[in-house]
Amino acid sequence: NIGYFSAFFLAISPWAIHYSRVGFEANLALAFFIAGLIPLLSKKVPWKWFLFSIACLFISFMTYNAPLVLFPFVLGIMVMTKHISYKQSFFLLLVGVIAFVLILPATKGKGAITIFSDQNLGEMRKVRRMQDNTIVGRIRYSPVVFYVSALTKNYIATFSPSFLVIQGGRNPWHQPTGASHMTWSFYLLALFGGIALLCSNIKGKFTLLSLLL
């Protein structure tokens, strides 16, 4: 019942309606990615369901880039929590590598839309590096520390109500006009559900929380 309830709220969220109406590939990839992960949450995955997971994950990889980016982290969590065997993890890794090789030619232009290609951010780092010539400044505004800090800050911001409920992102394609990604009711229910899961005695709760993060 909780699953149906959550699926209903997701289906009526502004984000889902926006992406489904326009026909973005993000919704399709997310559906296949989740369908591929659900059988793997079982401690002992029958091979017929494992093959089903492989097929769904491969389709999600070929549909959109995000699942392939998230896949190494998800695979690591599944291996560490012993939800899949090393043999199964090898097959999953092989599928991910094959998908990566197949879509690599189509991702060459993606570098122009990442944080590393943001000229304003790069110039800001250089200016602040020249203004702060101390040892701390040299470390803080070095390329590695600066961009890791920026990525961490952006990652944390994606869970904030400002991004999810109030304002949304800066790209108008990623949300409907005059609305954000979700409503306050959905955000509060999701927050309450995460806290309830953390405080519960459900087996595998840390696996679920790790996948959510």
PDB file of C-alpha atoms in Angstrom:
ATOM      1  CA  ASN A   1       0.000   0.000   0.000  1.00  0.00           C
ATOM      2  CA  ILE A   2       2.831   2.390   0.796  1.00  0.00           C
ATOM      3  CA  GLY A   3       4.346   1.679  -2.613  1.00  0.00           C
ATOM      4  CA  TYR A   4       1.092   2.462  -4.422  1.00  0.00           C
ATOM      5  CA  PHE A   5       0.651   5.593  -2.317  1.00  0.00           C
ATOM      6  CA  SER A   6       4.168   6.805  -3.151  1.00  0.00           C
ATOM      7  CA  ALA A   7       3.746   6.011  -6.843  1.00  0.00           C
ATOM      8  CA  PHE A   8       0.514   8.011  -6.943  1.00  0.00           C
ATOM      9  CA  PHE A   9       2.117  11.101  -5.408  1.00  0.00           C
ATOM     10  CA  LEU A  10       5.065  10.801  -7.771  1.00  0.00           C
ATOM     11  CA  ALA A  11       2.750  10.535 -10.778  1.00  0.00           C
ATOM     12  CA  ILE A  12       0.898  13.751  -9.894  1.00  0.00           C
ATOM     13  CA  SER A  13       4.015  15.755  -8.982  1.00  0.00           C
ATOM     14  CA  PRO A  14       4.786  18.734 -11.261  1.00  0.00           C
ATOM     15  CA  TRP A  15       8.116  17.172 -12.264  1.00  0.00           C
ATOM     16  CA  ALA A  16       6.560  13.902 -13.475  1.00  0.00           C
ATOM     17  CA  ILE A  17       3.684  15.618 -15.301  1.00  0.00           C
ATOM     18  CA  HIS A  18       6.071  18.026 -17.017  1.00  0.00           C
ATOM     19  CA  TYR A  19       8.454  15.327 -18.254  1.00  0.00           C
ATOM     20  CA  SER A  20       5.674  12.923 -19.271  1.00  0.00           C
ATOM     21  CA  ARG A  21       3.674  15.542 -21.156  1.00  0.00           C
ATOM     22  CA  VAL A  22       6.606  16.740 -23.250  1.00  0.00           C
ATOM     23  CA  GLY A  23       7.907  13.209 -23.752  1.00  0.00           C
ATOM     24  CA  PHE A  24      11.376  13.588 -22.238  1.00  0.00           C
ATOM     25  CA  GLU A  25      13.462  10.437 -22.093  1.00  0.00           C
ATOM     26  CA  ALA A  26      14.218  11.011 -18.388  1.00  0.00           C
ATOM     27  CA  ASN A  27      10.924   9.478 -17.237  1.00  0.00           C
ATOM     28  CA  LEU A  28      11.355   6.388 -19.402  1.00  0.00           C
ATOM     29  CA  ALA A  29      14.933   5.865 -18.251  1.00  0.00           C
ATOM     30  CA  LEU A  30      13.923   6.298 -14.604  1.00  0.00           C
ATOM     31  CA  ALA A  31      11.113   3.748 -14.981  1.00  0.00           C
ATOM     32  CA  PHE A  32      13.439   1.121 -16.475  1.00  0.00           C
ATOM     33  CA  PHE A  33      16.172   1.912 -13.948  1.00  0.00           C
ATOM     34  CA  ILE A  34      13.828   1.382 -10.986  1.00  0.00           C
ATOM     35  CA  ALA A  35      12.362  -1.749 -12.601  1.00  0.00           C
ATOM     36  CA  GLY A  36      15.881  -3.104 -12.939  1.00  0.00           C
ATOM     37  CA  LEU A  37      16.791  -2.346  -9.333  1.00  0.00           C
ATOM     38  CA  ILE A  38      13.710  -3.773  -7.607  1.00  0.00           C
ATOM     39  CA  PRO A  39      14.578  -7.472  -8.181  1.00  0.00           C
ATOM     40  CA  LEU A  40      18.143  -6.828  -6.965  1.00  0.00           C
ATOM     41  CA  LEU A  41      16.872  -5.721  -3.550  1.00  0.00           C
ATOM     42  CA  SER A  42      16.174  -9.360  -2.744  1.00  0.00           C
ATOM     43  CA  LYS A  43      19.000 -11.166  -0.967  1.00  0.00           C
ATOM     44  CA  LYS A  44      18.742 -14.106  -3.375  1.00  0.00           C
ATOM     45  CA  VAL A  45      17.806 -13.020  -6.875  1.00  0.00           C
ATOM     46  CA  PRO A  46      16.573 -15.830  -9.164  1.00  0.00           C
ATOM     47  CA  TRP A  47      18.404 -15.827 -12.468  1.00  0.00           C
ATOM     48  CA  LYS A  48      15.245 -15.182 -14.493  1.00  0.00           C
ATOM     49  CA  TRP A  49      14.653 -11.968 -12.508  1.00  0.00           C
ATOM     50  CA  PHE A  50      18.334 -11.152 -12.695  1.00  0.00           C
ATOM     51  CA  LEU A  51      18.162 -11.337 -16.495  1.00  0.00           C
ATOM     52  CA  PHE A  52      15.077  -9.111 -16.336  1.00  0.00           C
ATOM     53  CA  SER A  53      17.095  -6.588 -14.289  1.00  0.00           C
ATOM     54  CA  ILE A  54      19.930  -6.678 -16.817  1.00  0.00           C
ATOM     55  CA  ALA A  55      17.518  -5.994 -19.684  1.00  0.00           C
ATOM     56  CA  CYS A  56      15.826  -3.094 -17.870  1.00  0.00           C
ATOM     57  CA  LEU A  57      19.107  -1.534 -16.789  1.00  0.00           C
ATOM     58  CA  PHE A  58      20.572  -1.800 -20.276  1.00  0.00           C
ATOM     59  CA  ILE A  59      17.507  -0.093 -21.767  1.00  0.00           C
ATOM     60  CA  SER A  60      17.734   2.682 -19.165  1.00  0.00           C
ATOM     61  CA  PHE A  61      21.439   3.189 -19.960  1.00  0.00           C
ATOM     62  CA  MET A  62      20.699   3.488 -23.661  1.00  0.00           C
ATOM     63  CA  THR A  63      17.783   5.860 -23.036  1.00  0.00           C
ATOM     64  CA  TYR A  64      19.432   8.503 -20.851  1.00  0.00           C
ATOM     65  CA  ASN A  65      22.875   9.257 -19.416  1.00  0.00           C
ATOM     66  CA  ALA A  66      21.932   9.731 -15.750  1.00  0.00           C
ATOM     67  CA  PRO A  67      21.305   6.024 -14.919  1.00  0.00           C
ATOM     68  CA  LEU A  68      24.734   5.112 -16.291  1.00  0.00           C
ATOM     69  CA  VAL A  69      26.357   7.806 -14.144  1.00  0.00           C
ATOM     70  CA  LEU A  70      24.547   6.549 -11.026  1.00  0.00           C
ATOM     71  CA  PHE A  71      25.133   2.875 -11.805  1.00  0.00           C
ATOM     72  CA  PRO A  72      28.680   2.507 -10.336  1.00  0.00           C
ATOM     73  CA  PHE A  73      27.485   3.872  -6.985  1.00  0.00           C
ATOM     74  CA  VAL A  74      24.388   1.650  -7.012  1.00  0.00           C
ATOM     75  CA  LEU A  75      26.452  -1.402  -7.947  1.00  0.00           C
ATOM     76  CA  GLY A  76      28.895  -0.662  -5.132  1.00  0.00           C
ATOM     77  CA  ILE A  77      26.047  -0.438  -2.619  1.00  0.00           C
ATOM     78  CA  MET A  78      24.547  -3.715  -3.833  1.00  0.00           C
ATOM     79  CA  VAL A  79      27.894  -5.506  -3.513  1.00  0.00           C
ATOM     80  CA  MET A  80      28.720  -4.075  -0.074  1.00  0.00           C
ATOM     81  CA  THR A  81      25.287  -5.001   1.292  1.00  0.00           C
ATOM     82  CA  LYS A  82      25.588  -8.490  -0.283  1.00  0.00           C
ATOM     83  CA  HIS A  83      22.375  -8.196  -2.263  1.00  0.00           C
ATOM     84  CA  ILE A  84      24.120  -9.642  -5.307  1.00  0.00           C
ATOM     85  CA  SER A  85      26.978 -12.089  -5.695  1.00  0.00           C
ATOM     86  CA  TYR A  86      30.329 -11.237  -7.205  1.00  0.00           C
ATOM     87  CA  LYS A  87      29.374 -13.243 -10.278  1.00  0.00           C
ATOM     88  CA  GLN A  88      26.189 -11.223 -10.726  1.00  0.00           C
ATOM     89  CA  SER A  89      28.052  -7.968 -10.103  1.00  0.00           C
ATOM     90  CA  PHE A  90      30.476  -8.924 -12.875  1.00  0.00           C
ATOM     91  CA  PHE A  91      27.618  -9.379 -15.356  1.00  0.00           C
ATOM     92  CA  LEU A  92      26.064  -6.074 -14.301  1.00  0.00           C
ATOM     93  CA  LEU A  93      29.400  -4.304 -14.629  1.00  0.00           C
ATOM     94  CA  LEU A  94      29.853  -5.842 -18.070  1.00  0.00           C
ATOM     95  CA  VAL A  95      26.449  -4.521 -19.148  1.00  0.00           C
ATOM     96  CA  GLY A  96      27.387  -1.071 -17.886  1.00  0.00           C
ATOM     97  CA  VAL A  97      30.702  -1.107 -19.766  1.00  0.00           C
ATOM     98  CA  ILE A  98      29.014  -2.246 -23.001  1.00  0.00           C
ATOM     99  CA  ALA A  99      26.397   0.512 -22.691  1.00  0.00           C
ATOM    100  CA  PHE A 100      29.107   3.086 -21.980  1.00  0.00           C
ATOM    101  CA  VAL A 101      31.080   2.073 -25.076  1.00  0.00           C
ATOM    102  CA  LEU A 102      27.947   2.191 -27.237  1.00  0.00           C
ATOM    103  CA  ILE A 103      26.806   5.654 -26.114  1.00  0.00           C
ATOM    104  CA  LEU A 104      30.277   7.207 -25.795  1.00  0.00           C
ATOM    105  CA  PRO A 105      30.206   8.816 -29.278  1.00  0.00           C
ATOM    106  CA  ALA A 106      26.925  10.543 -28.428  1.00  0.00           C
ATOM    107  CA  THR A 107      28.243  12.023 -25.148  1.00  0.00           C
ATOM    108  CA  LYS A 108      31.127  14.042 -26.556  1.00  0.00           C
ATOM    109  CA  GLY A 109      29.070  17.234 -26.547  1.00  0.00           C
ATOM    110  CA  LYS A 110      27.935  16.769 -22.944  1.00  0.00           C
ATOM    111  CA  GLY A 111      31.142  18.295 -21.613  1.00  0.00           C
ATOM    112  CA  ALA A 112      29.901  21.731 -22.642  1.00  0.00           C
ATOM    113  CA  ILE A 113      27.022  21.643 -20.133  1.00  0.00           C
ATOM    114  CA  THR A 114      28.850  20.513 -16.997  1.00  0.00           C
ATOM    115  CA  ILE A 115      30.089  22.540 -14.046  1.00  0.00           C
ATOM    116  CA  PHE A 116      33.660  22.170 -15.330  1.00  0.00           C
ATOM    117  CA  SER A 117      32.825  24.095 -18.508  1.00  0.00           C
ATOM    118  CA  ASP A 118      31.188  27.014 -16.672  1.00  0.00           C
ATOM    119  CA  GLN A 119      33.435  29.944 -17.621  1.00  0.00           C
ATOM    120  CA  ASN A 120      31.988  32.241 -14.936  1.00  0.00           C
ATOM    121  CA  LEU A 121      32.754  29.697 -12.228  1.00  0.00           C
ATOM    122  CA  GLY A 122      36.230  29.144 -13.592  1.00  0.00           C
ATOM    123  CA  GLU A 123      36.987  32.869 -13.695  1.00  0.00           C
ATOM    124  CA  MET A 124      35.658  33.287 -10.160  1.00  0.00           C
ATOM    125  CA  ARG A 125      38.035  30.581  -8.937  1.00  0.00           C
ATOM    126  CA  LYS A 126      41.017  32.275 -10.610  1.00  0.00           C
ATOM    127  CA  VAL A 127      40.133  35.718  -9.227  1.00  0.00           C
ATOM    128  CA  ARG A 128      39.684  34.449  -5.683  1.00  0.00           C
ATOM    129  CA  ARG A 129      42.909  32.456  -5.986  1.00  0.00           C
ATOM    130  CA  MET A 130      44.815  35.646  -6.870  1.00  0.00           C
ATOM    131  CA  GLN A 131      43.113  37.594  -4.060  1.00  0.00           C
ATOM    132  CA  ASP A 132      43.976  34.987  -1.438  1.00  0.00           C
ATOM    133  CA  ASN A 133      47.663  34.112  -1.699  1.00  0.00           C
ATOM    134  CA  THR A 134      47.854  32.312   1.642  1.00  0.00           C
ATOM    135  CA  ILE A 135      48.439  28.566   1.983  1.00  0.00           C
ATOM    136  CA  VAL A 136      44.787  28.077   2.881  1.00  0.00           C
ATOM    137  CA  GLY A 137      43.731  30.068  -0.191  1.00  0.00           C
ATOM    138  CA  ARG A 138      46.000  28.057  -2.470  1.00  0.00           C
ATOM    139  CA  ILE A 139      44.439  24.840  -1.223  1.00  0.00           C
ATOM    140  CA  ARG A 140      40.865  26.133  -1.140  1.00  0.00           C
ATOM    141  CA  TYR A 141      40.936  27.551  -4.666  1.00  0.00           C
ATOM    142  CA  SER A 142      42.980  24.793  -6.265  1.00  0.00           C
ATOM    143  CA  PRO A 143      41.003  23.155  -9.126  1.00  0.00           C
ATOM    144  CA  VAL A 144      40.437  19.853  -7.291  1.00  0.00           C
ATOM    145  CA  VAL A 145      39.291  21.296  -3.944  1.00  0.00           C
ATOM    146  CA  PHE A 146      37.266  24.097  -5.537  1.00  0.00           C
ATOM    147  CA  TYR A 147      35.282  21.910  -7.937  1.00  0.00           C
ATOM    148  CA  VAL A 148      34.775  19.112  -5.408  1.00  0.00           C
ATOM    149  CA  SER A 149      33.372  21.707  -2.990  1.00  0.00           C
ATOM    150  CA  ALA A 150      31.113  23.125  -5.713  1.00  0.00           C
ATOM    151  CA  LEU A 151      29.829  19.660  -6.647  1.00  0.00           C
ATOM    152  CA  THR A 152      29.173  18.807  -2.993  1.00  0.00           C
ATOM    153  CA  LYS A 153      27.335  22.089  -2.446  1.00  0.00           C
ATOM    154  CA  ASN A 154      25.158  21.542  -5.541  1.00  0.00           C
ATOM    155  CA  TYR A 155      24.447  17.941  -4.513  1.00  0.00           C
ATOM    156  CA  ILE A 156      23.270  18.947  -1.039  1.00  0.00           C
ATOM    157  CA  ALA A 157      21.185  21.767  -2.535  1.00  0.00           C
ATOM    158  CA  THR A 158      19.179  19.270  -4.597  1.00  0.00           C
ATOM    159  CA  PHE A 159      17.551  18.012  -1.373  1.00  0.00           C
ATOM    160  CA  SER A 160      16.614  21.484  -0.142  1.00  0.00           C
ATOM    161  CA  PRO A 161      13.034  22.818  -0.264  1.00  0.00           C
ATOM    162  CA  SER A 162      14.353  25.796  -2.228  1.00  0.00           C
ATOM    163  CA  PHE A 163      15.293  23.546  -5.146  1.00  0.00           C
ATOM    164  CA  LEU A 164      12.537  20.930  -4.880  1.00  0.00           C
ATOM    165  CA  VAL A 165       9.523  23.031  -3.846  1.00  0.00           C
ATOM    166  CA  ILE A 166      10.095  26.803  -3.990  1.00  0.00           C
ATOM    167  CA  GLN A 167      12.321  27.796  -6.909  1.00  0.00           C
ATOM    168  CA  GLY A 168      13.540  24.726  -8.731  1.00  0.00           C
ATOM    169  CA  GLY A 169      16.542  24.716 -11.041  1.00  0.00           C
ATOM    170  CA  ARG A 170      17.782  27.432 -13.376  1.00  0.00           C
ATOM    171  CA  ASN A 171      17.058  25.447 -16.534  1.00  0.00           C
ATOM    172  CA  PRO A 172      13.454  26.158 -17.651  1.00  0.00           C
ATOM    173  CA  TRP A 173      13.315  22.827 -19.491  1.00  0.00           C
ATOM    174  CA  HIS A 174      13.528  20.920 -16.211  1.00  0.00           C
ATOM    175  CA  GLN A 175      10.308  22.182 -14.641  1.00  0.00           C
ATOM    176  CA  PRO A 176       6.908  23.572 -15.665  1.00  0.00           C
ATOM    177  CA  THR A 177       6.442  27.329 -15.788  1.00  0.00           C
ATOM    178  CA  GLY A 178       5.414  28.779 -12.434  1.00  0.00           C
ATOM    179  CA  ALA A 179       5.986  25.509 -10.555  1.00  0.00           C
ATOM    180  CA  SER A 180       8.849  23.573  -9.052  1.00  0.00           C
ATOM    181  CA  HIS A 181       9.648  19.858  -8.939  1.00  0.00           C
ATOM    182  CA  MET A 182       7.190  18.794  -6.231  1.00  0.00           C
ATOM    183  CA  THR A 183       4.574  20.121  -3.841  1.00  0.00           C
ATOM    184  CA  TRP A 184       5.062  20.839  -0.133  1.00  0.00           C
ATOM    185  CA  SER A 185       2.849  17.885   0.795  1.00  0.00           C
ATOM    186  CA  PHE A 186       4.957  15.455  -1.221  1.00  0.00           C
ATOM    187  CA  TYR A 187       8.204  16.930   0.118  1.00  0.00           C
ATOM    188  CA  LEU A 188       7.077  16.688   3.755  1.00  0.00           C
ATOM    189  CA  LEU A 189       5.778  13.145   3.257  1.00  0.00           C
ATOM    190  CA  ALA A 190       9.082  12.121   1.657  1.00  0.00           C
ATOM    191  CA  LEU A 191      11.023  13.696   4.524  1.00  0.00           C
ATOM    192  CA  PHE A 192       8.808  12.002   7.111  1.00  0.00           C
ATOM    193  CA  GLY A 193       9.114   8.676   5.272  1.00  0.00           C
ATOM    194  CA  GLY A 194      12.911   8.888   5.270  1.00  0.00           C
ATOM    195  CA  ILE A 195      12.995   9.634   9.009  1.00  0.00           C
ATOM    196  CA  ALA A 196      10.506   6.826   9.722  1.00  0.00           C
ATOM    197  CA  LEU A 197      12.602   4.399   7.668  1.00  0.00           C
ATOM    198  CA  LEU A 198      15.755   5.415   9.525  1.00  0.00           C
ATOM    199  CA  CYS A 199      14.076   4.838  12.900  1.00  0.00           C
ATOM    200  CA  SER A 200      12.450   1.541  11.911  1.00  0.00           C
ATOM    201  CA  ASN A 201      13.694  -2.023  12.322  1.00  0.00           C
ATOM    202  CA  ILE A 202      13.157  -2.916   8.664  1.00  0.00           C
ATOM    203  CA  LYS A 203      15.885  -5.132   7.237  1.00  0.00           C
ATOM    204  CA  GLY A 204      17.801  -3.506   4.432  1.00  0.00           C
ATOM    205  CA  LYS A 205      16.847   0.025   5.461  1.00  0.00           C
ATOM    206  CA  PHE A 206      20.397   1.285   5.054  1.00  0.00           C
ATOM    207  CA  THR A 207      20.465  -0.121   1.516  1.00  0.00           C
ATOM    208  CA  LEU A 208      17.291   1.787   0.661  1.00  0.00           C
ATOM    209  CA  LEU A 209      18.553   4.997   2.264  1.00  0.00           C
ATOM    210  CA  SER A 210      21.882   4.668   0.447  1.00  0.00           C
ATOM    211  CA  LEU A 211      20.061   4.255  -2.880  1.00  0.00           C
ATOM    212  CA  LEU A 212      17.937   7.332  -2.140  1.00  0.00           C
ATOM    213  CA  LEU A 213      21.048   9.377  -1.478  1.00  0.00           C
TER     214      LEU A 213
END
